[in-house]
Amino acid sequence: MSELAKERSLTIEHAANGKGIGSKSSRGHCRRFWWVYAVVILAVAVAIVVPCLLLVAVPKIAQGKLDEAALTIDGIVITNVQTNSLNMAINSTITTDGSTHATIDGFEGTMYLADVDPPLAFAKINFPETTSDALQTVNVSQEIPVSDQDAFTTFNEHLMQQETVNVMVRGDTHIHVSGISRAYGVTFSKTVSLQGLNKFQGLNVTNPHVSIAQSNNFNATAHIPNPSVLTLDVGNATFRTYFNESEIGTSYIFNMVLRPGPNNFFIWADINQTAVLNGLTKRPWCERNGTLTFELAGKNVMNNGQPVPYFANALAATNLSVDIPIGQAIQSDIGLSVGCLD
């Protein structure tokens, strides 16, 4: 056999026995440079895991923290009331656990009446930039266009008639987590329960006076409680006045600003005196020591020289009932004692 053939045969034999040329040097290479492979594998893992963490996990955590935050409405003040706009100032606080350091961009929040299905949007307001501090005070004040009269009237009806009103504030914004340059899209959505006016329960009229004039023949002091955190600059309000289910005149309260707590207003009226005298002489009314029950329902509201339908219609849908010692006023002011005739 030639030398060339012997060399080829030896090479094949070595390959068959797993002892190919270069195998020892390859194993040595791996032993010497294992750390390079480890770094490469780690880099690939980081390249896969970190983007997933930034794109998926962090946004979910940020949204979760935002969802856990609590919104409290400390006060709402409605002023500069006009037909198609008003000024709304909201004082509120947001509380969190303070564990995440982040900044939330300002956003336009839509306010919904959450007591109807589906929730009814009635106003939009711009919320400022806030942080994730454990206690954050958020105060806003701006002119609000009343673009949907029906929706805003419905909200005011619920506010005046119900003991509690649920309001949802919702808007899309971005959150900036400390140490991460990327901004993440989140949704601010909170529902707060506000105390309503509860049909003005506790309404009371004292110190009544009457005259024999055909108009402006009644006046008194109206005590109107406001258990809510809202201040409402209603304006000049007129009310249809009823007795025994019949309309007997019109009552007026001007410069009506309902503030939280007790409110006292001068009220006067043009009253059908014949209807009142008939009531005082017939049973069962004449058996109540001169006290008659009157009902008031909103008729018109004017503010800044403009009609305010969203207040007027809400008051029209909210019948107010009040007992007035009218017989005592007649006896005191006119000197006439009225009682049962049968």
Coordinates of N, CA and C in Angstrom, one line a residue, residues 61-62 65 96-103 131-133 175 177-178:
I61 N -48.8 47.0 35.9 CA -48.5 47.5 37.3 C -49.0 48.9 37.4
A62 N -48.6 49.8 36.5 CA -49.0 51.2 36.5 C -50.5 51.4 36.5
K65 N -51.9 50.2 39.9 CA -51.7 51.2 41.0 C -52.6 52.4 40.8
T96 N -52.9 57.3 47.6 CA -52.3 56.1 47.1 C -51.5 55.5 48.2
D97 N -50.9 54.3 47.9 CA -50.0 53.7 49.0 C -48.6 54.3 48.9
G98 N -48.3 55.2 47.9 CA -47.1 55.9 47.8 C -45.9 55.0 47.5
S99 N -46.1 53.8 47.1 CA -45.0 52.8 46.9 C -44.4 53.0 45.5
T100 N -45.1 53.6 44.6 CA -44.6 53.8 43.2 C -44.4 55.3 42.9
H101 N -43.2 55.6 42.4 CA -42.9 57.0 42.1 C -43.2 57.2 40.6
A102 N -44.2 58.0 40.4 CA -44.6 58.2 39.0 C -45.3 59.6 38.9
T103 N -45.5 60.0 37.6 CA -46.2 61.3 37.3 C -47.2 61.0 36.3
T131 N -49.0 63.5 40.8 CA -48.0 62.5 41.1 C -48.6 61.4 41.8
S132 N -47.8 60.4 42.1 CA -48.2 59.2 42.9 C -47.9 59.4 44.4
D133 N -47.8 60.6 44.9 CA -47.6 60.8 46.3 C -48.7 60.2 47.1
I175 N -48.7 57.8 32.0 CA -48.0 57.8 33.3 C -46.5 57.6 33.0
V177 N -43.2 56.5 34.8 CA -42.6 55.8 36.0 C -41.2 56.3 36.2
S178 N -40.8 56.6 37.4 CA -39.5 57.1 37.7 C -38.4 56.1 37.3

